[in-house]
XYZ file of C-alpha atoms in Angstrom:
773
model
C 0.000 0.000 0.000
C 1.482 3.340 -1.043
C 1.278 6.249 1.360
C 0.229 9.773 0.487
C 1.267 12.319 3.046
C -0.998 15.114 4.136
C -0.568 18.492 2.400
C -0.993 21.039 3.806
C -1.399 20.079 7.446
C -0.613 21.039 10.976
C 2.062 18.657 12.238
C 2.370 19.682 15.863
C -0.307 20.073 18.546
C 1.173 23.455 19.354
C 0.098 24.685 15.912
C -3.554 24.313 16.850
C -5.207 27.389 18.321
C -7.345 27.469 21.434
C -10.608 25.831 20.421
C -13.703 27.115 22.151
C -16.996 25.236 21.721
C -20.398 26.764 22.458
C -23.959 25.585 21.838
C -24.973 25.597 18.155
C -27.400 28.303 17.051
C -30.983 27.608 16.001
C -31.256 30.733 13.864
C -29.106 32.586 11.355
C -28.179 36.227 10.640
C -29.517 38.902 13.009
C -27.390 41.665 14.508
C -24.326 39.369 14.908
C -24.192 39.037 11.121
C -24.186 42.823 10.704
C -21.447 43.242 13.298
C -19.263 40.530 11.722
C -19.721 41.957 8.219
C -18.931 45.533 9.227
C -15.910 44.454 11.229
C -14.273 42.793 8.217
C -15.073 45.602 5.786
C -13.861 48.384 8.062
C -10.634 46.558 8.935
C -9.730 45.781 5.336
C -11.080 48.702 3.320
C -11.694 51.490 5.819
C -14.975 53.341 6.394
C -15.121 55.468 3.219
C -13.925 52.928 0.654
C -15.704 50.057 2.373
C -19.101 51.675 2.853
C -19.139 53.120 -0.659
C -18.561 49.644 -2.077
C -21.187 48.034 0.141
C -23.767 50.582 -0.962
C -23.272 49.702 -4.643
C -22.977 45.922 -4.303
C -25.830 44.034 -5.995
C -27.646 47.286 -6.705
C -28.912 48.082 -10.191
C -26.086 49.897 -11.905
C -23.612 48.642 -9.303
C -21.410 45.564 -9.237
C -22.254 41.926 -8.747
C -21.115 40.231 -5.545
C -18.187 37.919 -6.268
C -19.313 35.206 -3.867
C -22.513 33.186 -4.355
C -24.832 33.168 -7.376
C -28.131 33.800 -5.560
C -30.216 36.190 -7.712
C -31.059 39.781 -6.965
C -34.750 40.669 -6.698
C -36.188 41.860 -10.010
C -37.910 44.895 -8.522
C -37.920 45.185 -4.740
C -34.224 45.493 -3.960
C -33.506 46.728 -0.474
C -32.749 50.443 -0.155
C -30.568 49.590 2.858
C -28.402 46.671 1.819
C -28.668 44.054 -0.918
C -25.913 41.841 0.441
C -25.294 39.317 3.201
C -22.586 38.806 5.812
C -20.515 36.556 3.585
C -20.936 38.880 0.618
C -19.579 41.716 2.735
C -16.644 39.548 3.784
C -15.952 38.698 0.141
C -15.970 42.399 -0.642
C -13.575 43.083 2.241
C -11.152 40.558 0.731
C -11.027 42.352 -2.612
C -11.520 45.948 -1.410
C -8.623 45.704 1.032
C -5.983 48.396 0.790
C -3.211 45.922 1.598
C -1.166 45.016 -1.455
C 1.699 42.727 -2.355
C 4.471 44.253 -4.445
C 7.816 42.914 -5.582
C 9.241 43.989 -2.242
C 6.911 41.598 -0.387
C 7.943 38.675 -2.571
C 11.626 39.570 -2.210
C 11.242 39.354 1.567
C 9.313 36.053 1.610
C 10.401 32.783 0.065
C 7.803 30.521 -1.494
C 8.723 27.873 1.081
C 8.095 30.247 3.977
C 4.757 31.386 2.587
C 3.702 27.763 2.115
C 4.085 27.193 5.869
C 1.191 29.589 6.535
C -2.369 28.320 6.789
C -4.934 29.278 4.145
C -6.401 32.026 6.321
C -3.001 33.662 6.846
C -2.131 33.418 3.150
C -5.389 35.029 2.066
C -5.061 37.927 4.486
C -1.783 39.172 3.010
C -3.535 41.475 0.533
C -4.080 42.108 -3.176
C -1.339 41.172 -5.647
C -0.180 44.480 -7.126
C 2.022 43.484 -10.067
C 2.807 40.423 -12.199
C 5.479 38.169 -10.692
C 7.532 35.271 -11.985
C 9.218 32.317 -10.288
C 12.083 30.996 -12.424
C 13.122 27.358 -12.541
C 14.959 26.570 -9.312
C 13.999 29.939 -7.849
C 13.047 30.545 -4.225
C 11.311 33.929 -4.591
C 8.736 35.336 -6.979
C 10.132 38.423 -8.718
C 8.510 41.257 -10.726
C 8.093 40.760 -14.467
C 6.680 43.064 -17.122
C 3.362 42.168 -18.687
C 4.950 41.836 -22.123
C 7.604 39.464 -20.828
C 4.965 37.437 -18.975
C 2.925 36.955 -22.149
C 6.064 36.080 -24.127
C 7.005 33.489 -21.508
C 3.577 31.832 -21.667
C 3.515 31.949 -25.475
C 6.957 30.367 -25.642
C 5.799 27.439 -23.523
C 2.503 27.003 -25.359
C 4.044 27.151 -28.815
C 6.765 24.729 -27.758
C 4.319 21.949 -26.909
C 4.132 18.855 -29.081
C 0.341 19.217 -29.067
C -2.135 21.858 -27.859
C -3.633 19.055 -25.747
C -0.558 19.245 -23.511
C -2.024 22.422 -21.973
C -5.080 22.804 -19.734
C -6.975 26.058 -19.138
C -8.973 26.201 -15.901
C -11.771 28.691 -15.171
C -13.155 29.924 -11.868
C -16.764 31.049 -11.490
C -15.826 34.689 -10.873
C -14.743 35.156 -14.520
C -17.121 37.470 -16.417
C -19.184 36.446 -19.436
C -17.060 38.592 -21.719
C -13.736 37.201 -20.494
C -15.125 33.671 -20.511
C -16.141 34.028 -24.154
C -12.794 35.376 -25.331
C -10.961 32.837 -23.151
C -12.711 29.824 -24.682
C -12.271 31.368 -28.125
C -8.509 31.665 -27.613
C -8.204 28.153 -26.172
C -10.128 26.611 -29.069
C -8.247 28.571 -31.703
C -5.064 27.411 -29.989
C -6.398 23.906 -30.537
C -7.750 22.179 -27.428
C -10.906 21.600 -25.421
C -8.946 21.052 -22.196
C -11.096 23.485 -20.212
C -11.680 22.151 -16.718
C -13.777 24.493 -14.628
C -15.127 24.807 -11.112
C -18.508 23.492 -12.261
C -16.842 20.091 -12.703
C -16.489 20.017 -8.908
C -19.909 21.330 -7.922
C -23.040 21.271 -10.118
C -21.788 19.108 -12.995
C -24.136 16.393 -11.760
C -26.982 18.892 -12.091
C -25.959 19.928 -15.600
C -25.725 16.313 -16.731
C -29.013 15.168 -15.182
C -31.162 18.127 -16.185
C -29.756 18.480 -19.708
C -30.585 14.822 -20.329
C -34.017 14.872 -18.711
C -35.546 18.320 -19.401
C -33.292 19.677 -22.167
C -31.432 22.368 -20.207
C -28.767 21.962 -17.534
C -30.145 24.759 -15.372
C -32.902 25.346 -12.875
C -36.399 26.343 -13.968
C -37.598 28.803 -11.313
C -37.316 32.537 -10.801
C -37.007 34.322 -7.489
C -40.647 35.401 -7.710
C -41.697 31.739 -7.768
C -40.541 31.486 -4.159
C -43.171 34.036 -3.202
C -45.985 32.065 -4.869
C -45.132 28.498 -3.890
C -46.847 26.192 -1.405
C -43.903 24.030 -0.370
C -40.127 24.467 -0.613
C -37.892 21.421 -0.183
C -34.245 22.208 0.606
C -31.871 19.275 0.161
C -28.124 19.075 0.638
C -27.847 22.816 1.029
C -27.106 25.153 3.943
C -28.442 28.594 2.954
C -27.455 30.316 6.204
C -23.768 29.950 5.360
C -23.572 29.218 1.638
C -26.330 31.476 0.248
C -27.457 33.780 3.081
C -29.525 36.100 0.887
C -31.766 33.119 0.196
C -33.006 33.474 3.778
C -34.883 36.638 2.848
C -36.697 34.789 0.064
C -37.543 31.951 2.430
C -38.887 34.398 5.006
C -41.070 36.049 2.389
C -42.315 32.639 1.277
C -43.219 31.784 4.865
C -45.023 35.100 5.260
C -47.063 34.160 2.183
C -48.046 30.809 3.696
C -45.441 28.456 2.249
C -44.160 25.419 4.145
C -40.515 24.305 4.163
C -39.113 20.785 4.316
C -35.396 20.604 5.141
C -33.371 17.460 4.401
C -29.827 17.448 5.781
C -27.526 15.296 7.955
C -26.722 18.295 10.180
C -29.197 20.521 11.997
C -28.189 23.812 10.384
C -29.133 27.175 11.867
C -29.986 28.619 8.451
C -32.596 25.907 7.888
C -34.235 26.315 11.269
C -34.679 30.050 11.775
C -33.894 33.528 10.454
C -33.576 36.890 12.153
C -33.782 39.471 9.400
C -31.465 42.351 10.360
C -33.334 44.679 7.979
C -36.618 44.267 9.817
C -37.567 45.497 13.293
C -38.511 42.033 14.501
C -35.121 40.656 13.458
C -33.297 43.472 15.220
C -35.355 42.754 18.339
C -34.339 39.102 18.226
C -37.624 37.685 16.941
C -37.005 34.579 14.849
C -38.914 33.479 11.767
C -39.197 29.695 11.887
C -38.131 28.198 8.574
C -38.318 24.393 8.417
C -41.735 22.971 9.259
C -40.381 19.446 8.839
C -36.683 18.697 9.291
C -35.525 15.298 8.032
C -32.106 14.725 9.584
C -30.985 11.972 7.236
C -27.805 9.950 7.227
C -25.125 11.123 4.803
C -26.402 10.242 1.290
C -29.788 9.216 2.675
C -31.544 11.654 0.308
C -32.500 9.051 -2.294
C -34.069 6.786 0.327
C -36.029 9.711 1.796
C -37.347 10.705 -1.641
C -38.401 7.156 -2.470
C -40.151 6.793 0.882
C -42.086 10.025 0.336
C -43.061 8.889 -3.170
C -44.363 5.589 -1.794
C -46.398 7.363 0.874
C -47.841 9.710 -1.763
C -48.595 6.754 -4.022
C -50.562 5.077 -1.231
C -52.655 8.257 -0.890
C -53.133 8.425 -4.666
C -54.491 4.880 -4.653
C -57.019 5.880 -2.012
C -58.181 8.945 -3.956
C -57.095 8.679 -7.623
C -56.217 11.962 -9.302
C -56.031 13.982 -6.086
C -52.363 13.485 -5.219
C -50.552 12.972 -8.529
C -51.145 15.432 -11.375
C -52.572 12.940 -13.859
C -53.211 15.517 -16.581
C -49.628 16.778 -16.484
C -48.333 13.201 -16.434
C -50.482 12.211 -19.424
C -49.457 15.060 -21.699
C -45.877 15.723 -20.643
C -44.225 12.495 -19.476
C -43.317 8.941 -20.418
C -42.485 5.963 -18.236
C -45.186 6.568 -15.626
C -46.379 2.955 -15.534
C -42.842 1.643 -15.085
C -42.235 4.087 -12.268
C -45.453 3.070 -10.504
C -44.408 -0.568 -10.694
C -41.079 0.408 -9.154
C -42.714 2.519 -6.426
C -45.085 -0.309 -5.542
C -42.098 -2.438 -4.577
C -40.857 0.128 -2.057
C -40.859 -0.812 1.617
C -41.264 2.422 3.574
C -39.882 0.860 6.733
C -36.703 -0.244 4.954
C -36.382 3.119 3.196
C -36.790 4.984 6.483
C -34.000 2.863 7.949
C -31.765 3.578 4.932
C -32.496 7.290 5.192
C -32.017 7.320 8.945
C -35.330 9.096 9.505
C -38.393 7.936 11.517
C -41.401 6.949 9.392
C -43.448 9.469 11.342
C -41.364 12.365 10.003
C -41.453 11.020 6.444
C -45.217 10.874 6.730
C -45.292 14.493 7.932
C -43.332 15.503 4.835
C -45.661 13.518 2.578
C -48.714 15.101 4.225
C -47.343 18.586 3.458
C -46.940 17.619 -0.201
C -50.061 15.512 -0.671
C -52.490 18.211 -1.748
C -49.956 20.687 -3.146
C -48.727 21.151 -6.719
C -46.793 24.398 -6.386
C -43.561 22.898 -5.082
C -39.949 24.056 -5.444
C -37.075 21.675 -4.761
C -33.676 23.233 -4.030
C -30.359 21.427 -3.800
C -26.612 21.975 -3.812
C -23.369 20.079 -3.145
C -24.946 17.746 -0.578
C -26.703 16.137 -3.540
C -24.265 16.532 -6.419
C -21.005 15.383 -4.794
C -21.965 11.726 -4.400
C -21.432 8.741 -6.666
C -25.196 8.659 -7.194
C -25.488 12.453 -7.538
C -26.962 12.345 -11.051
C -29.380 9.571 -10.068
C -30.575 11.488 -6.989
C -31.312 14.544 -9.125
C -33.319 12.310 -11.465
C -35.241 11.097 -8.421
C -35.890 14.724 -7.463
C -37.310 15.126 -10.959
C -39.495 12.030 -10.480
C -41.172 13.622 -7.467
C -41.499 16.915 -9.338
C -43.183 15.212 -12.296
C -45.564 13.184 -10.141
C -46.811 16.432 -8.643
C -46.781 18.348 -11.947
C -44.589 20.861 -10.153
C -42.696 22.314 -13.101
C -43.508 24.817 -15.813
C -45.942 26.846 -13.722
C -45.681 29.793 -11.327
C -44.496 28.849 -7.866
C -43.093 25.498 -8.934
C -39.945 23.969 -10.370
C -36.340 22.955 -9.895
C -33.793 25.157 -8.113
C -30.186 23.978 -8.133
C -28.469 26.704 -6.115
C -25.128 27.536 -7.705
C -22.235 28.176 -5.382
C -20.118 30.755 -7.207
C -21.111 33.983 -8.906
C -21.179 33.448 -12.702
C -20.235 29.774 -12.656
C -23.440 29.271 -14.650
C -22.452 32.084 -17.010
C -19.087 30.426 -17.666
C -20.860 27.367 -19.064
C -23.290 29.477 -21.071
C -20.230 31.136 -22.637
C -19.001 27.648 -23.690
C -16.381 27.121 -20.984
C -16.726 23.357 -21.264
C -14.497 20.403 -21.921
C -17.326 18.608 -23.752
C -18.813 21.207 -26.131
C -21.806 20.296 -28.254
C -21.231 19.904 -32.019
C -23.660 22.743 -32.736
C -21.649 25.077 -30.491
C -18.442 24.290 -32.361
C -20.269 24.617 -35.676
C -21.362 28.125 -34.676
C -17.766 29.129 -33.912
C -16.565 27.722 -37.219
C -19.306 29.412 -39.220
C -18.796 32.835 -37.675
C -15.009 32.977 -37.249
C -13.810 30.660 -39.993
C -11.454 28.413 -38.023
C -11.964 24.718 -37.276
C -12.282 24.247 -33.518
C -11.123 20.951 -32.021
C -13.852 18.330 -31.897
C -12.478 15.804 -29.426
C -13.511 16.237 -25.814
C -10.948 17.738 -23.470
C -10.024 17.107 -19.848
C -12.314 17.992 -16.964
C -10.884 18.666 -13.481
C -10.358 15.045 -12.422
C -9.012 14.096 -15.853
C -6.639 17.083 -15.827
C -5.160 16.088 -12.482
C -4.669 12.534 -13.698
C -3.114 13.782 -16.946
C -0.681 15.950 -14.972
C 0.534 12.951 -13.024
C 0.772 10.806 -16.155
C 2.924 13.375 -17.957
C 0.261 14.226 -20.525
C 0.089 17.909 -19.503
C 2.975 20.369 -19.505
C 1.281 23.761 -18.997
C -1.508 24.628 -16.569
C -3.238 28.027 -16.843
C -5.842 29.065 -14.262
C -8.226 31.945 -14.874
C -8.952 32.664 -11.227
C -9.679 30.263 -8.402
C -7.532 28.209 -6.061
C -7.255 24.971 -8.013
C -5.013 23.118 -5.575
C -7.198 23.728 -2.524
C -10.506 23.231 -4.341
C -9.689 19.880 -5.900
C -9.776 16.370 -4.392
C -6.818 14.251 -3.315
C -4.730 17.319 -2.463
C -1.348 15.654 -2.341
C -1.895 13.806 -5.614
C -2.955 17.101 -7.198
C 0.140 18.811 -5.767
C 2.352 16.094 -7.196
C 0.799 16.713 -10.597
C 1.211 20.483 -10.369
C 4.896 20.087 -9.560
C 5.360 18.075 -12.763
C 4.220 21.014 -14.914
C 6.777 22.921 -16.963
C 4.767 26.113 -16.366
C 1.881 27.057 -14.094
C 0.059 30.377 -14.535
C -2.542 31.872 -12.186
C -4.685 34.921 -12.948
C -5.542 36.098 -9.445
C -6.573 38.978 -7.237
C -5.022 37.622 -4.034
C -2.383 35.164 -2.911
C -3.521 31.575 -2.408
C -1.960 28.171 -1.891
C -2.145 27.390 -5.593
C 0.646 29.946 -6.142
C 2.906 28.135 -3.698
C 2.640 24.621 -5.152
C 3.791 25.214 -8.696
C 5.488 23.937 -11.827
C 9.137 24.319 -12.811
C 8.306 27.943 -13.668
C 5.365 29.916 -12.370
C 3.595 33.192 -13.092
C 1.013 35.118 -11.071
C -0.926 37.629 -13.184
C -2.879 40.141 -11.053
C -6.315 41.134 -12.271
C -9.148 43.473 -11.374
C -11.821 42.434 -8.890
C -15.556 42.888 -9.435
C -15.607 46.001 -7.268
C -12.700 47.664 -9.120
C -13.211 50.310 -11.782
C -12.477 48.793 -15.187
C -11.193 51.576 -17.451
C -10.422 50.797 -21.097
C -9.436 53.534 -23.527
C -10.134 56.159 -20.886
C -13.746 55.027 -20.385
C -15.267 53.100 -17.482
C -16.555 49.723 -18.617
C -18.966 47.124 -17.306
C -19.050 43.355 -17.534
C -22.010 40.973 -17.260
C -22.785 37.906 -15.146
C -25.457 35.206 -15.014
C -27.029 34.231 -11.706
C -28.531 30.927 -10.564
C -31.858 31.684 -12.211
C -30.588 32.623 -15.651
C -30.637 36.412 -15.359
C -27.955 38.264 -17.325
C -27.132 41.614 -15.771
C -24.422 44.223 -15.869
C -21.762 44.660 -13.208
C -19.783 47.886 -12.923
C -17.028 48.332 -10.357
C -16.714 51.623 -8.486
C -13.458 51.401 -6.502
C -10.061 52.688 -7.557
C -7.806 49.622 -8.033
C -5.018 49.185 -5.474
C -2.421 49.272 -8.252
C -2.052 50.661 -11.770
C -0.342 47.422 -12.852
C -3.514 45.330 -12.849
C -5.188 44.203 -16.076
C -8.762 43.048 -16.496
C -9.265 39.392 -17.372
C -10.287 40.091 -20.936
C -7.179 42.165 -21.649
C -5.054 39.343 -20.261
C -6.759 36.893 -22.629
C -6.479 39.141 -25.675
C -2.820 39.984 -25.126
C -1.996 36.352 -24.458
C -3.824 35.334 -27.647
C -1.866 37.845 -29.709
C 1.448 36.744 -28.194
C 0.667 33.050 -28.698
C -1.196 32.894 -31.998
C 0.293 35.868 -33.800
C -0.550 36.157 -37.485
C -2.065 32.672 -37.662
C -5.100 33.914 -35.713
C -8.255 34.871 -37.590
C -9.699 36.730 -34.569
C -9.535 40.506 -34.194
C -8.122 40.479 -30.669
C -7.391 44.217 -30.752
C -11.102 44.867 -31.211
C -11.996 42.657 -28.263
C -9.309 44.214 -26.068
C -10.657 47.704 -26.671
C -14.373 46.998 -26.393
C -16.585 44.792 -24.241
C -19.441 45.854 -26.503
C -17.636 44.245 -29.437
C -17.425 40.986 -27.479
C -21.107 41.115 -26.608
C -21.945 41.756 -30.263
C -20.149 38.531 -31.175
C -21.757 36.589 -28.333
C -25.134 37.633 -29.720
C -24.243 36.097 -33.094
C -22.750 32.863 -31.748
C -24.787 31.864 -28.674
C -28.609 31.547 -28.810
C -30.700 33.716 -26.492
C -28.595 36.880 -26.615
C -30.573 38.974 -29.095
C -29.931 42.702 -28.528
C -27.411 41.757 -25.840
C -25.817 45.178 -25.534
C -29.182 46.882 -25.361
C -30.914 44.534 -22.953
C -27.997 44.113 -20.553
C -27.980 47.861 -20.002
C -31.532 47.789 -18.706
C -31.743 47.894 -14.889
C -31.894 44.320 -13.676
C -30.842 42.819 -17.010
C -32.816 40.093 -18.774
C -33.751 36.424 -18.494
C -32.238 33.897 -20.864
C -34.676 31.554 -22.627
C -35.732 28.607 -20.476
C -38.332 26.381 -22.126
C -39.047 24.091 -19.141
C -39.844 27.199 -17.100
C -42.925 27.663 -19.285
C -43.736 23.957 -19.565
C -41.972 23.212 -22.856
C -39.570 20.282 -23.067
C -37.196 19.152 -25.783
C -34.557 16.513 -25.200
C -32.370 14.387 -27.454
C -33.626 11.164 -25.865
C -37.300 11.802 -25.278
C -38.386 14.533 -27.688
C -41.038 16.805 -26.199
C -41.659 14.549 -23.192
C -39.916 14.193 -19.843
C -39.128 10.656 -18.738
C -39.609 9.133 -15.331
C -36.523 7.134 -14.389
C -35.868 4.015 -12.350
C -33.031 4.745 -9.945
C -31.253 2.369 -7.618
C -30.799 2.989 -3.916
C -27.136 3.228 -2.827
C -25.938 0.520 -0.479
C -23.141 1.655 1.813
C -21.479 -1.049 3.880
C -19.075 0.185 6.546
C -16.123 -1.915 7.633
C -15.311 -2.280 11.306
C -14.159 1.048 12.705
C -15.151 2.903 9.540
C -17.203 6.109 9.316
C -18.778 8.222 6.608
C -17.351 11.737 6.395
C -18.853 14.718 4.629
C -16.914 17.919 3.960
C -18.566 21.246 4.783
C -17.837 24.963 4.902
C -17.513 26.883 8.122
C -19.582 30.035 8.369
C -16.359 32.048 8.052
C -15.440 30.958 4.535
C -16.559 30.989 0.918
C -15.398 28.001 -1.079
C -11.632 27.855 -0.375
C -11.388 31.471 0.842
C -11.108 31.521 4.630
C -12.414 34.769 6.158
C -11.734 33.822 9.763
C -11.574 31.036 12.325
C -15.188 31.269 13.516
C -18.164 29.020 12.827
C -20.563 30.590 15.272
C -23.674 28.806 13.965
C -22.152 25.429 14.871
C -20.479 26.794 18.026
C -16.881 26.415 16.845
C -14.478 29.256 17.640
C -10.753 29.862 16.968
C -10.150 26.596 15.086
C -10.892 24.723 11.854
C -9.211 21.335 12.330
C -12.163 19.667 14.032
C -14.182 16.542 13.345
C -17.864 16.518 14.307
C -18.865 13.119 15.710
C -21.901 11.503 17.268
C -21.515 11.239 21.067
C -22.241 7.508 21.025
C -19.559 6.953 18.387
C -17.036 8.916 20.451
C -17.754 6.823 23.512
C -17.710 3.460 21.704
C -14.448 4.293 19.907
C -12.762 5.137 23.198
C -12.220 8.782 22.286
C -12.812 11.825 24.444
C -14.170 15.248 23.657
C -11.285 17.507 22.659
C -8.939 14.602 21.916
C -6.545 14.837 18.962
C -7.073 12.265 16.217
C -5.762 11.476 12.726
C -8.084 10.650 9.821
C -7.334 7.925 7.277
C -8.748 6.927 3.887
C -7.467 3.842 2.065
C -9.479 3.945 -1.169
C -7.660 2.377 -4.109
C -5.010 0.789 -1.862
C -3.519 4.206 -1.030
C -3.249 5.589 2.463
C -4.324 9.197 2.714
C -3.876 10.901 6.078
C -5.159 14.152 7.557
C -3.515 14.713 10.916
C -4.359 16.552 14.094
C -8.119 16.985 14.259
C -10.000 17.752 17.449
C -12.961 15.557 18.357
C -16.140 17.616 18.829
C -19.419 15.938 19.942
C -22.257 17.044 17.700
C -25.839 16.315 16.704
C -25.027 14.119 13.715
C -26.263 10.585 12.863
C -24.303 7.621 14.144
C -21.299 6.601 12.040
C -21.491 9.974 10.279
C -18.836 12.654 10.680
C -18.218 16.113 9.230
C -15.070 18.156 8.663
C -14.224 21.451 7.003
C -12.704 21.637 3.566
C -10.118 22.280 2.165
C -8.364 20.776 5.201
C -9.748 17.290 4.488
C -9.769 17.393 0.688
C -6.588 15.346 1.031
C -8.854 12.407 1.975
C -11.105 12.647 -1.102
C -9.886 10.025 -3.607
C -9.206 11.267 -7.124
C -11.043 8.290 -8.605
C -14.111 8.396 -6.381
C -16.497 10.315 -8.601
C -20.154 10.688 -9.473
C -21.358 8.434 -12.253
C -21.873 10.314 -15.545
C -20.678 13.713 -14.252
C -17.204 12.729 -12.923
C -17.692 15.097 -9.972
C -15.459 14.308 -6.949
C -17.442 12.711 -4.122
C -16.459 15.211 -1.458
C -19.714 14.746 0.431
C -19.109 11.070 1.173
C -15.634 9.841 2.084
C -15.037 6.618 3.993
C -12.564 7.134 6.817
C -11.071 5.533 9.894
C -10.171 7.581 12.942
C -7.171 6.914 15.155
C -5.754 8.684 18.167
C -3.080 11.099 17.033
C 0.380 9.651 16.736
C 3.222 12.184 16.445
C 5.138 11.797 13.201
C 8.498 10.037 13.481
C 11.224 11.786 11.506
């Protein structure tokens, strides 16, 4: 058995801070959220710069928050604040006045910086100029933009094949930069375009594109105000999408019921204190979940099947009153086969598999029985499982049985985790482009784009380690910390001839690098983007398919920053030279010119430049939203599917682990060491365990343990975690990522989507043993 050492990791107990544990909260937001948000903004940006930015964030004519993709209200945006605590913290990170110049890098070796934790690295400040790490070098050093582009072009043009390069994209990249980026990559000659969607909602894109003809959700924000029941699965809105709480509160005020399905009792699913309302300021809580199904990890499928069986039994008693027979008749196929499958269900066995009492499942079914305006929301707790695609198809089964799609107040709501991650895919950032998309590029621009599929995230990491990739270029993000099997990924990165990161701030991905490395600093969303002496705007797509403008208002911290699109255009000119058929100068000078081309190449963008300038933007076409379906497999019908229940067998001493965010982070960006909703303070290296499991394993509260995964005959170890008793099902555990991404096997992925299974990792837990040198 080969061993894979932990990276990065605390190695000594002394490196752990003083953990303080308090009782978990039963409500989210309130005045503490305001205080925490203001504290970060004022410390990083100061009162004038910080408050000016907060005022314009998510406002019409302002700039789009760079954190989550929750939509802005179409009409009734708050006159006080249209942002949440975590949005304010994200702004503080990019609006900071701290900056890293060549002097900083001269004073700090890469090795010394790598010893810092992710929180300490991120708090250093904005990168103020392009820097280069030569082969064998110990320090990054300043480099001119021209020399940086020449260096990248030299490496790219020296490859034996364009497929020896991979071009990653983070969700923060604008529509305009995403379009020119994919255009450059395809003219260069490859579809190796892994993106952050591969690690989050790829399962959603695969399942929905196959079943309803579009890989996106079908609801609008206004549907939340008209619905009867909202089901929230595998999602924690209080931490991951806090502005969603306002929509849930409004839904409750309008009479809606909420069913929460989650292995952890999360504050943001139980209650909300709206800090913009008097009752919230006074500490009055709006109850959210009416029924809370605390399932086992990956018990979602079993819970859904149990609810369907209970609804079926009621339909048999009163035909046509529970299932929407008219909708089923005219819009679906496979209903008879599904009924035969449902008839075989044993509710008692399904309740056991889900880890939920039958009584609670019946309460959920009773809420749904006479309702047809139903919205089902989900996020990573659904998608990052081996059966992620199948579970989403089961969500669709329930939706179809109730006829809860294509009407006001009803539909599917996959909640995207990163602002404009959905827009990236719309702009054709995809390793598996459709033939018609490539045909459109060929017809309009006149070059033949590559037809073979490229590498996604998991495939890129494997290709790095197998020597099939030589150059890795990242447009934003923190690839190393976001990906699975951290040490294996690091080993692959170190085999690269060149790694390039377009970034706003320092992250660990800059410190685990190829033989040569470049960091190219770019503008943030809140920064003024001035091209040709004129202030520009970009556009982004939110979770519900709204395209809207985003215009930064802050003076950048340095005059040596370039916007993402300029970086792409100048790189394209340096790399492709006269063999390019694209007018990159035109694109570099004008976002409008890019949007004009998008309109001609991608369906749904008629009058793009005109409509995006309207306050609030415009909705992209979404046929299922209005009850129209068109799929390659099923034509104008939607198919019911027969899905198999997962069967997880634990070995002796084995546990299921799910990775989660703390409340003080967004994706891999760590804002602080607090997770006040779960009662964790001053520390991140904790493992939440059931009290019975702690006792039976011979552990004690506060004890130090090491975590092991042996998937694929490899030993992966994450050391020095503190045992914390928590309300979590037996044999289930939870830890924060990215600290435990090292335990997520590279080849444990969701079927069809190839998404890493970060929400279910099989581990063993041992008392900490100091490393022997």
